[in-house]
Coordinates of C-alpha atoms in Angstrom, one line a residue:
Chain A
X1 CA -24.9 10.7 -9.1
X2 CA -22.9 10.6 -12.3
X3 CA -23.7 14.7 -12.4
X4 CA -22.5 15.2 -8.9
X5 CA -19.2 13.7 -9.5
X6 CA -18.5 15.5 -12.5
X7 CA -19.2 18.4 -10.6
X8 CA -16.7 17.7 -7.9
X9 CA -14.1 16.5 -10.7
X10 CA -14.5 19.8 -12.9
X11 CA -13.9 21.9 -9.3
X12 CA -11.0 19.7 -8.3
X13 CA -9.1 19.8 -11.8
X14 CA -10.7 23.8 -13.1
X15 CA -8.0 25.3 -10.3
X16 CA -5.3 23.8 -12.3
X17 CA -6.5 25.0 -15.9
X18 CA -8.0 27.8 -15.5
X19 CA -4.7 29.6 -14.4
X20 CA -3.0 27.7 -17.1
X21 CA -5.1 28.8 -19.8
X22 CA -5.3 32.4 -18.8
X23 CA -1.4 32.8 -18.5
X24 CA -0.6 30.5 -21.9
X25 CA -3.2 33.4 -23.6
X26 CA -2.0 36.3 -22.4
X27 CA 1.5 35.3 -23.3
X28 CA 0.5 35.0 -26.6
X29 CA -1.1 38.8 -26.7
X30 CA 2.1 39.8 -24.6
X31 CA 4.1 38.1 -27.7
X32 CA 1.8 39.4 -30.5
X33 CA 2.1 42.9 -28.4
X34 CA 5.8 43.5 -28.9
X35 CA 6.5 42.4 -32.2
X36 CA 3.3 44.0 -33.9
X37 CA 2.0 46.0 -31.1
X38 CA 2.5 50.0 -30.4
X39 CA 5.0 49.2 -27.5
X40 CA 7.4 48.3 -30.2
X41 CA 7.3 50.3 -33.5
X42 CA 9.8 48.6 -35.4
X43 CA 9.7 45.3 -35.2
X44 CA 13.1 44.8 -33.2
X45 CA 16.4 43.2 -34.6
X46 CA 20.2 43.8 -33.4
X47 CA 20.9 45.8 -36.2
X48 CA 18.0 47.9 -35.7
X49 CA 18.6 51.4 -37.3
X50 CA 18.2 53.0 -33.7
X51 CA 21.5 51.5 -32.0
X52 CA 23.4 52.8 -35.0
X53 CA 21.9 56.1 -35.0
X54 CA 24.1 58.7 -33.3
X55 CA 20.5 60.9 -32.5
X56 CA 19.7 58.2 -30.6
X57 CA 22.7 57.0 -29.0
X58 CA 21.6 57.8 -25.5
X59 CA 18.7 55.6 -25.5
X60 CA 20.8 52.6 -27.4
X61 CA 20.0 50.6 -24.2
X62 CA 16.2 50.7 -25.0
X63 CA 15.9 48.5 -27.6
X64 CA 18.3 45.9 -26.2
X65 CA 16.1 45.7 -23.6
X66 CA 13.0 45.8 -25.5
X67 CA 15.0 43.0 -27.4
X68 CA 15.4 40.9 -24.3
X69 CA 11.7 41.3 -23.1
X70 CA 10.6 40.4 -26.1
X71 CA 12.8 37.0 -26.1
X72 CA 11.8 36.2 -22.5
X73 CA 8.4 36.6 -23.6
X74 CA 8.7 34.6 -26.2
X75 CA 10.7 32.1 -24.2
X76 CA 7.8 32.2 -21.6
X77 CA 5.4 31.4 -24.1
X78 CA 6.9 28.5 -25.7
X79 CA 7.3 27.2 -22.1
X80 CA 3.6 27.5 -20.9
X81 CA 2.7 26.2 -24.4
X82 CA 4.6 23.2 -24.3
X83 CA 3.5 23.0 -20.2
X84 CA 0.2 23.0 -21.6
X85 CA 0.2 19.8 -22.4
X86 CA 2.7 18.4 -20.3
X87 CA 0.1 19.3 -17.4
X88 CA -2.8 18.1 -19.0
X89 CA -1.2 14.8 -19.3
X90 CA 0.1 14.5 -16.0
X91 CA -3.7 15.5 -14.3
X92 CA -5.3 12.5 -16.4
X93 CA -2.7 10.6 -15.0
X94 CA -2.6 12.7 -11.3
X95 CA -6.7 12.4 -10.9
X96 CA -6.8 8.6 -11.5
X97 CA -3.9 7.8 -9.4
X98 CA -4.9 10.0 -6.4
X99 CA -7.9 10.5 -6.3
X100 CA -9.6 7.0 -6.7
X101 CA -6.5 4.3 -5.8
X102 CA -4.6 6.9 -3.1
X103 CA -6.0 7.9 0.3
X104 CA -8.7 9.6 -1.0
X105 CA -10.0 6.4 -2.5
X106 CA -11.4 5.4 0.8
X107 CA -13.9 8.7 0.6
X108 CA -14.8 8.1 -3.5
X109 CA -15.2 4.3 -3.2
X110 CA -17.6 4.1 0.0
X111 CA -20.1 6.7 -1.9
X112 CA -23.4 5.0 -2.9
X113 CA -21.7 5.4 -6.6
X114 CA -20.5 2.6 -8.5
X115 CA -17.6 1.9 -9.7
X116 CA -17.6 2.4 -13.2
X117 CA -19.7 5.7 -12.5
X118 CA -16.5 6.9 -11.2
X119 CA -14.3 5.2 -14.4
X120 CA -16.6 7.3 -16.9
X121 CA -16.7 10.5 -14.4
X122 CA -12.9 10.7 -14.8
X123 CA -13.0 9.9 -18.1
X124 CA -15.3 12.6 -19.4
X125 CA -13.5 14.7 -17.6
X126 CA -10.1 14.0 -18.8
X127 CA -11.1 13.9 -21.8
X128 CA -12.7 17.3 -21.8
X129 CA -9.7 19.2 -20.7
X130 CA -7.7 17.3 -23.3
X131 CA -10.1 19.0 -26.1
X132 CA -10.2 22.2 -24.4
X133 CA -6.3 22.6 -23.6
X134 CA -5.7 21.8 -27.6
X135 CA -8.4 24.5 -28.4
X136 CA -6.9 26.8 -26.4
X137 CA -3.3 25.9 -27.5
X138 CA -4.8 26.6 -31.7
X139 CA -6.2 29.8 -30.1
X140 CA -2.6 30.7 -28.7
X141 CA -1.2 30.1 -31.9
X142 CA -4.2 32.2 -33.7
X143 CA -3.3 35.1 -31.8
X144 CA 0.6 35.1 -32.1
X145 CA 0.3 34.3 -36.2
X146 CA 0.3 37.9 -38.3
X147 CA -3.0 39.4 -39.5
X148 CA -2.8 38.6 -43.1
X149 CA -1.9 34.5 -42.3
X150 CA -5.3 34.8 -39.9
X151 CA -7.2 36.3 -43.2
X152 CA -6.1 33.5 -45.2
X153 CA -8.0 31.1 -42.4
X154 CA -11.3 31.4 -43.5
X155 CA -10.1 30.2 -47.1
X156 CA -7.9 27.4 -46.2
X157 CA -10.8 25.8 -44.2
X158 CA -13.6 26.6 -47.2
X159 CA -10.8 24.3 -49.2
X160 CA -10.4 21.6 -46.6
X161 CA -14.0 21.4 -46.7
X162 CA -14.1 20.9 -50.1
X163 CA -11.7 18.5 -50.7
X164 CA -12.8 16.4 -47.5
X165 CA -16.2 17.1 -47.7
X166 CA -18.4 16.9 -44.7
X167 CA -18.6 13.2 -44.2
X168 CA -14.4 13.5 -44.2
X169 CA -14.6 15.9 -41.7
X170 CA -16.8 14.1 -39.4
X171 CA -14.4 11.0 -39.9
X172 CA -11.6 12.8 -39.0
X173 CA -13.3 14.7 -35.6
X174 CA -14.4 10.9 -34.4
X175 CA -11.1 9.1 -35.2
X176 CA -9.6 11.8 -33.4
X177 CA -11.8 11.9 -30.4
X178 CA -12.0 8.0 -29.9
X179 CA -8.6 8.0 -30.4
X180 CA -8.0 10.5 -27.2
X181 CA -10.9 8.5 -25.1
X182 CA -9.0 5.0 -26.0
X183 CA -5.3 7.0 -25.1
X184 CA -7.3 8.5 -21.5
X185 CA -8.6 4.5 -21.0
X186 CA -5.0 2.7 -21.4
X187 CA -3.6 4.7 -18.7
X188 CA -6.2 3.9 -16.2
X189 CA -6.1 0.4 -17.3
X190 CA -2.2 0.1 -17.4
X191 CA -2.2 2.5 -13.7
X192 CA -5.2 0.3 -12.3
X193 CA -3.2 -3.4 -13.5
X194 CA 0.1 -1.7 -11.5
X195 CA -2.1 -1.4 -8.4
X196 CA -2.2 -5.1 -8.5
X197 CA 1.5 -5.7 -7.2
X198 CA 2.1 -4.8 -3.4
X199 CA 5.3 -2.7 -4.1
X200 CA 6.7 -0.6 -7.4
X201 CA 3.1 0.3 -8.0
X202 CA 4.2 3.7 -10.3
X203 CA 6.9 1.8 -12.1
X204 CA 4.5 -1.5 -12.9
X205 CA 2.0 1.3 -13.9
X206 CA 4.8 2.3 -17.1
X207 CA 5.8 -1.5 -18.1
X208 CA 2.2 -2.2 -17.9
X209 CA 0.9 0.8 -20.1
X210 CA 4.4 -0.4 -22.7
X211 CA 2.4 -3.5 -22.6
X212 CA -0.7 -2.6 -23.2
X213 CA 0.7 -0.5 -26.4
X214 CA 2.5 -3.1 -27.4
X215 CA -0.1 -5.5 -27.8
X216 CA -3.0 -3.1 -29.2
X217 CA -0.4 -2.5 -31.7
X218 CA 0.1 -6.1 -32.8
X219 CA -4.0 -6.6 -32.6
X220 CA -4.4 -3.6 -34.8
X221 CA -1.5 -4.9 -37.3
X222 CA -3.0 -8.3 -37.4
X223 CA -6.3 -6.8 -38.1
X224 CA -5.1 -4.7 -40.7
X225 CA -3.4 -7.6 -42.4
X226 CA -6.8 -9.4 -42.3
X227 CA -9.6 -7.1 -43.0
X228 CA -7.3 -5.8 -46.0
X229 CA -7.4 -9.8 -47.9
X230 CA -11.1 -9.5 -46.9
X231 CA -11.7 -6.2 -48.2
X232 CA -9.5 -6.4 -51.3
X233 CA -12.3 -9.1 -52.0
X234 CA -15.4 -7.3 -51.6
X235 CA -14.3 -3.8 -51.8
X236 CA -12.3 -2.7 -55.1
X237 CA -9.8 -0.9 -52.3
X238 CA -6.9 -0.1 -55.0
X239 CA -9.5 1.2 -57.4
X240 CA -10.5 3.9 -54.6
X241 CA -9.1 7.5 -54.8
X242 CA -6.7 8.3 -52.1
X243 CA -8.4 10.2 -50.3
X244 CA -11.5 7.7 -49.9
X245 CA -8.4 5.0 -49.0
X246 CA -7.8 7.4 -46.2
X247 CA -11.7 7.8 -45.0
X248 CA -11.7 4.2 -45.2
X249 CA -8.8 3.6 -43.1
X250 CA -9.7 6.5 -40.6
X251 CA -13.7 5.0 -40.7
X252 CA -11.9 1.6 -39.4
X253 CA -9.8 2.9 -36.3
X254 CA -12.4 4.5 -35.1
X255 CA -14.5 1.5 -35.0
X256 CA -11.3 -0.5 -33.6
X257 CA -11.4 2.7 -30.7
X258 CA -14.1 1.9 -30.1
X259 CA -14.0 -1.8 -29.3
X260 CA -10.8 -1.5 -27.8
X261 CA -12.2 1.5 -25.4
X262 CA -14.9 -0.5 -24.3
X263 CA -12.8 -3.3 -23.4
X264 CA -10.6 -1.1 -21.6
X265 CA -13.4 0.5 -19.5
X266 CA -14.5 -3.3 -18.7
X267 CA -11.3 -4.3 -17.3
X268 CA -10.2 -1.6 -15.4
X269 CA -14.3 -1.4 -13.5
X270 CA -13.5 -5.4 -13.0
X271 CA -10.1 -4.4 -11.1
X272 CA -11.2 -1.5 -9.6
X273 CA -14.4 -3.2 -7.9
X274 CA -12.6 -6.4 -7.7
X275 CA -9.3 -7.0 -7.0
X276 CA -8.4 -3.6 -6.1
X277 CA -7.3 -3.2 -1.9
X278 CA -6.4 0.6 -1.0
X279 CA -3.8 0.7 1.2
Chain B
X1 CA -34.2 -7.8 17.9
X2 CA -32.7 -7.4 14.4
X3 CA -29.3 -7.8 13.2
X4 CA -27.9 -4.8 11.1
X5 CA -24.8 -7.6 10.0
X6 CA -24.7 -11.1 9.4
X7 CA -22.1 -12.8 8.6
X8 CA -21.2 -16.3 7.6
X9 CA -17.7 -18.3 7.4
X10 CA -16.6 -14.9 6.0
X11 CA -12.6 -15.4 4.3
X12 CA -10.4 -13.5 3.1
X13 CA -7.2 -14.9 1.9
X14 CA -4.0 -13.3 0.4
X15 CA -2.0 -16.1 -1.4
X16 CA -1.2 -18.3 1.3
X17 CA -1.7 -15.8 4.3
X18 CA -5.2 -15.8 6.0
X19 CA -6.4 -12.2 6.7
X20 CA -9.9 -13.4 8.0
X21 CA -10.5 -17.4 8.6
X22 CA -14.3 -18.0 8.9
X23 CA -15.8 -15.4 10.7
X24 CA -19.5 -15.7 11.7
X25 CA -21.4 -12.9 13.5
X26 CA -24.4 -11.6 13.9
X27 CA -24.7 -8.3 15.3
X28 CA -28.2 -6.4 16.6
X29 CA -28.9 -2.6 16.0
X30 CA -28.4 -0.3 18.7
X31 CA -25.3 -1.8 20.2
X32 CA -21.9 -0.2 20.6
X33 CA -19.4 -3.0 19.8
X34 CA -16.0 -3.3 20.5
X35 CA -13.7 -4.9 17.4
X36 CA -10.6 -6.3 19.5
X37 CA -7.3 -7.5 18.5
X38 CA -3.7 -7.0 18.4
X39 CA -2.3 -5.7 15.2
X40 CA -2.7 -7.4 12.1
X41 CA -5.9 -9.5 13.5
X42 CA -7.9 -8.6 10.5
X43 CA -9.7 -5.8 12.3
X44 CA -8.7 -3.6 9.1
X45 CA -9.8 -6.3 6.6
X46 CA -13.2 -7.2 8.5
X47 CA -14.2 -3.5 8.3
X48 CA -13.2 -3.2 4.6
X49 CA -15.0 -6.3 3.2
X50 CA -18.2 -4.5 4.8
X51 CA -17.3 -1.3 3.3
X52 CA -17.0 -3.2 -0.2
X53 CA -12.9 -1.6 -0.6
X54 CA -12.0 -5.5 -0.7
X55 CA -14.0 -9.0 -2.1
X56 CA -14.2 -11.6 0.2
X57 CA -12.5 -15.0 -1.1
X58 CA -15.5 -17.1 0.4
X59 CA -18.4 -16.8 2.8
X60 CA -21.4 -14.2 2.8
X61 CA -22.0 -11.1 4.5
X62 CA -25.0 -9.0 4.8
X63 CA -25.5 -5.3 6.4
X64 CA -29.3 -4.4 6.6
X65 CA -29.8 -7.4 4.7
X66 CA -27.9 -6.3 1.5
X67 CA -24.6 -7.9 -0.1
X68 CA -21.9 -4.7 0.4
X69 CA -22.9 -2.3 -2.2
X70 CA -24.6 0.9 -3.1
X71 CA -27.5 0.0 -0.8
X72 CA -25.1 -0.8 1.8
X73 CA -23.2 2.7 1.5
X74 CA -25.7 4.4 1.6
X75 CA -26.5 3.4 5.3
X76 CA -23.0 2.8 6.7
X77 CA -20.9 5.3 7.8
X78 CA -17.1 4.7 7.4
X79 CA -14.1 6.5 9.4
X80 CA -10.7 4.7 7.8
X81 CA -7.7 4.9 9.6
X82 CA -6.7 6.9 6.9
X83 CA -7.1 11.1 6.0
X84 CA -8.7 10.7 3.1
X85 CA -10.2 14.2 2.9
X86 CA -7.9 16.2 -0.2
X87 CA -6.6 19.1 0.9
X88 CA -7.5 21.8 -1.9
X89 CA -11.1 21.8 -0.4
X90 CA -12.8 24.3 2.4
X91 CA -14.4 22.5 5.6
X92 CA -17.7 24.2 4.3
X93 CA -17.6 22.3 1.1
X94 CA -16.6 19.1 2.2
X95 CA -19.8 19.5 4.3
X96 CA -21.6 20.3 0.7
X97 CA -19.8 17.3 -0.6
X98 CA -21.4 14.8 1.6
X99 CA -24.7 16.3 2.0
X100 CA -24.8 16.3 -1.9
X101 CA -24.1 12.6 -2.1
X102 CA -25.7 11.2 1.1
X103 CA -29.4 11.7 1.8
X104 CA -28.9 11.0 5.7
X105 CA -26.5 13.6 6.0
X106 CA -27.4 16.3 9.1
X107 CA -25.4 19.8 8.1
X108 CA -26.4 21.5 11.2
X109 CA -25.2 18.8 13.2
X110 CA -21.8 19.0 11.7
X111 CA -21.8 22.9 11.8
X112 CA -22.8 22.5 15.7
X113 CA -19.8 20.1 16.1
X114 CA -17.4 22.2 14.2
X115 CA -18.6 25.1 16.7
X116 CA -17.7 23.1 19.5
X117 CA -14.6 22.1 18.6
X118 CA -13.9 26.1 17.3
X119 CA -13.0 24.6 13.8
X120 CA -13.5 27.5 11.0
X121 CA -15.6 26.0 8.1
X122 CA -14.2 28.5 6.3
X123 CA -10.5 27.2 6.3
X124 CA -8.8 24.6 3.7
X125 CA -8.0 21.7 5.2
X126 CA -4.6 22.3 4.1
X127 CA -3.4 24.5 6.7
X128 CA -5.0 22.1 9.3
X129 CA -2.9 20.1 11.8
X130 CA -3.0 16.4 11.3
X131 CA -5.0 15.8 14.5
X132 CA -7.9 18.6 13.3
X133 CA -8.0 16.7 9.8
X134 CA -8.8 13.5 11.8
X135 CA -11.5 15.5 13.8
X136 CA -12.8 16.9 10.8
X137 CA -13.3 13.6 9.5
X138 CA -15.1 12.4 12.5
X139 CA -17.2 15.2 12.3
X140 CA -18.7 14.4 8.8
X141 CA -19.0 10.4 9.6
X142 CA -20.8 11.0 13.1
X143 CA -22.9 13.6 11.2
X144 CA -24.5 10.7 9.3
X145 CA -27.9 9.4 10.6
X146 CA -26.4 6.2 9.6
X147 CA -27.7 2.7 10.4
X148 CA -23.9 1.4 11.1
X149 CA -21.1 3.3 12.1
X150 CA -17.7 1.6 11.3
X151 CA -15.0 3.1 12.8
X152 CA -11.6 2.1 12.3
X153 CA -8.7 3.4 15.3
X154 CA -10.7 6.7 15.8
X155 CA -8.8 7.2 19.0
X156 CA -5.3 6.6 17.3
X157 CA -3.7 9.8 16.2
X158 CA -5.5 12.1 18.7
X159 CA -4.3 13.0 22.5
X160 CA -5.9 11.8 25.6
X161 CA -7.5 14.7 26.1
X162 CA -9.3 14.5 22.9
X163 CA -10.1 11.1 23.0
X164 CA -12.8 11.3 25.7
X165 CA -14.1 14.5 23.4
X166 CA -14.5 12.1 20.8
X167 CA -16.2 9.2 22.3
X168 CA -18.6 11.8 23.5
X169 CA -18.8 12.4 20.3
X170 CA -19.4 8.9 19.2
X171 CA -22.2 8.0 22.1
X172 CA -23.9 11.5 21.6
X173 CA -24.1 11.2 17.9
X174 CA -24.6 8.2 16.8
X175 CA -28.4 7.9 16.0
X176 CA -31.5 5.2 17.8
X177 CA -31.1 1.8 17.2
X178 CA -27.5 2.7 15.0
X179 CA -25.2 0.4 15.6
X180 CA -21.2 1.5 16.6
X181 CA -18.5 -1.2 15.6
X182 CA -14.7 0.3 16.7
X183 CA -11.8 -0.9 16.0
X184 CA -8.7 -0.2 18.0
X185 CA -6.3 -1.9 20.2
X186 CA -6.4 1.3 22.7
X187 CA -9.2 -0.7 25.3
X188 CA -9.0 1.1 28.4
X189 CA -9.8 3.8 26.6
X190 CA -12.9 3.1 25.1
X191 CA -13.9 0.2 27.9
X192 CA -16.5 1.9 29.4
X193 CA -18.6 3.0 26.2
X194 CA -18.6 -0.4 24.6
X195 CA -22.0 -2.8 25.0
X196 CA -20.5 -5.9 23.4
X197 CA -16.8 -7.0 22.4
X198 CA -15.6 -8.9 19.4
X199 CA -12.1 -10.5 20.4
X200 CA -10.0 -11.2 16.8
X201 CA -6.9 -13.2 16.6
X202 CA -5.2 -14.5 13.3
X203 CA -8.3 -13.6 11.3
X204 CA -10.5 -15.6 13.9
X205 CA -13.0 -14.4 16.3
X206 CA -11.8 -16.1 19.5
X207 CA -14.5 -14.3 21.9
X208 CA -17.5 -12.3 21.1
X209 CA -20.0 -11.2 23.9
X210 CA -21.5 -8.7 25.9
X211 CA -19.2 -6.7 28.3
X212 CA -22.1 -7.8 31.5
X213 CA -21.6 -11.3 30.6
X214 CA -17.4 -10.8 31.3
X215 CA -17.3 -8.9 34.3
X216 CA -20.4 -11.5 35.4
X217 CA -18.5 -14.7 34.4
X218 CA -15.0 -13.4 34.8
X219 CA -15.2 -10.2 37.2
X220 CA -12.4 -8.9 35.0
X221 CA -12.2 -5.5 32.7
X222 CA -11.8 -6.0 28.9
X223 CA -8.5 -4.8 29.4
X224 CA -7.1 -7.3 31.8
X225 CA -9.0 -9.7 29.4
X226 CA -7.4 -8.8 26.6
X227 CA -4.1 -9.4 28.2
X228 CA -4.6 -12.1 29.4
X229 CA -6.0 -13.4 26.0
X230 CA -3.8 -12.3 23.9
X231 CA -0.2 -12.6 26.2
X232 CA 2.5 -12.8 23.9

């Protein structure tokens, strides 16, 4: 059942990013185009040589507007770049909201699924589309940067690697991972605690998810402050290099993630089979 | 004969307000049963505590002998007052959707009915009128060979015309030994289907019989019952 609603979910949110992802890339290769591209020769500045050259003063209108192409390009771009994201976050929010406590509620919530079935389908889902608008963002960004920065790539990882080492890396890729799933999970807990009050549902939603921050912040300073005097006992913390401080720290947030995801998901399946009443 | 629902001193409360006081029924398989009652009777909230959209505060409640649950969606079928179909999706695949997710599902029952009513299964439900959507949406439900059919105001966004279509609909469709429960306070309407009635008032049941039994005992209609009952 879990496989079927993905299915449905990946249909229902791939209309909105795959249109999004096609037209952020091909800006990108518009951009990279005119600046490097045969369209435009020389790379194109107001005081390019052309508009000054009498041979050419005919055509000094051309590279104006090649000029202002390129900028609305480049204006495009940033736009669809920086809507990239925007978008993503609001279909997280957009799929929760609608789709299980709106109208269409009634049609999810009297399938033979349960409820947290439809937590984690969402979830998954979300969180997917989070990974794969950042990849293609860095992709975006790949294809805009010059040549000789893209040949330097290959290097600058093989040093990462080698500084981090493998174990670093595979910290960073799961504090960074739990830390979107536990982001994904504090909006449908703070949207599904919202659906609790009869009017302001959208507005509670906000105050509730300031809330919710709030206090993970205050658990996660208070176990800092704690696990630090315990540590400082049986781990010789200051005696550690930086970098293993960092590991260290990066090793416990993702285990605090973790926890706090979990609880999260168990909340928001206890309201949502619970105490939630569709209107 | 068995009951498809039992229920026992079934509450629901909000705060202070009682949506449904202690209602206890037991209703066979293979009736058609009237759910009666002016607005805000608990009609609504009665059909969604069976549906399990809302926890009952006290009492029990079975359907086919199961607490409302997965075992109990998978043999009712549920029209809210609501359109909750989205609107990105193709008639055709909503058809898909609910064949993939429920076994009892008949697909060419629904594409005979969509015939019928010259509904393209090829057209998003977007560009559909408001009173298609709703017949849509009865299409899908009554194309369930469900055990228990709970339908909630089918008859309330739709013309006269298309009302007697769809309780055609709802008496040609529904399958042996199913059970119909509707709710709506539009009676003369749907007088003449109904087998039994369930007369709700302030979250109470106040009558509940068989429509034989009234006009025996009363030589009235449901309607002027209802009335009469429920004169303001």
């Amino acid at each position: 059942m879990l496989a079927k609603l993905m299915k449905y979910e990946v249909k229902a949110t791939a209309r909105w990013f795959l249109p999004l992802y096609v037209s952020v890339l091909l800006f990108a290769l518009i951009n990279k185009l005119t600046w490097y591209g045969p369209f435009m020769e020389n790379k194109f500045s107001f005081t390019d040589s052309s508009i000054n050259n009498p041979a050419l003063s005919g055509n000094s209108f051309v590279p104006v507007i090649k000029g202002i192409m390129s900028s609305l390009f480049m204006f495009i771009y940033v736009m669809l770049f920086v809507g990239l994201f925007v978008a993503t976050l609001i279909v997280v929010i957009q799929r929760y909201y609608k789709s299980l406590l709106g109208d269409e509620g009634y049609l999810m919530f009297t399938l033979p699924v349960n409820a947290w079935q439809h937590i984690l389908n969402k979830l998954v889902i979300s969180a997917l589309w989070c990974l794969l608008s950042s990849i293609v963002g860095i992709c975006s960004i790949l294809i805009l940067i010059p040549r000789e920065a893209l040949q330097e790539l290959p290097y600058a990882f093989a040093r990462v690697k080698e500084f981090i080492g493998v174990s670093g890396i595979v910290i960073f890729v799961l504090g960074a991972v739990t830390s979107l799933v536990l982001g994904i999970l504090k909006i449908y807990s703070a949207i599904s605690l919202g659906h609790l009050f009869n009017k302001y549902k959208l507005l509670l939603s906000f105050v509730m998810y300031l809330a919710i921050d709030a206090i993970t912040q205050v658990v996660w300073m208070l176990i800092t402050v704690f696990s630090v005097n315990i540590s400082l006992n049986k781990i010789d913390f200051a005696s550690m290099s930086n970098l293993h401080q960092v590991k260290y720290v990066f090793a416990a947030l993702t285990v605090l993630n973790v926890v706090f995801s979990a609880g999260h998901f168990l909340l928001t399946s206890y309201l949502v089979k619970r105490r939630l009443n569709l209107e | 004969m068995n009951n498809i629902l039992e229920c026992e001193n079934l509450s629901k409360y909000y705060g202070s307000t009682k949506a449904l006081d202690s209602v206890t029924l037991n209703i066979p398989e293979g009736r058609i049963v009237g759910l009666l009652g002016p607005n805000g009777s608990g009609k609504t909230t009665f059909i969604k505590i069976c549906n399990d959209l809302l926890t009952p505060t006290k009492g029990r409640i079975r359907i086919g002998g199961f607490e409302p649950g997965i075992e109990t969606k998978k043999i009712v079928s549920y029209l809210p007052e609501k359109t909750y179909l989205n609107n990105w999706m193709k008639v055709s695949e909503l058809i898909n959707f609910f064949k993939d997710f429920y076994t009892d599902f008949n697909t060419d029952k629904a594409y005979d009915m969509l015939n019928k009513l010259k509904i393209d299964a090829n057209t998003r439900l977007k560009t559909l009128s408001k009173g298609t959507k709703e017949k849509v949406q009865l299409i899908l439900v009554m194309s369930r060979e469900a055990k228990l059919y709970l339908l909630d105001e089918p008859i309330g966004g739709v013309d006269p015309a298309a009302r007697d279509y769809i309780l055609d609909t709802i008496i040609k469709n529904y399958s042996e030994n199913a059970t119909v429960i509707i709710s709506t306070h539009l009676i003369s309407d749907i007088e003449k289907i109904l087998d039994d009635i369930i007369f709700l008032k302030d979250g109470q049941v106040i009558l509940s019989k068989t429509v034989d039994e009234i006009r025996d005992e009363s030589g009235k209609s449901i309607d002027a019952l209802f009335r009469e009952v429920f004169r303001c």
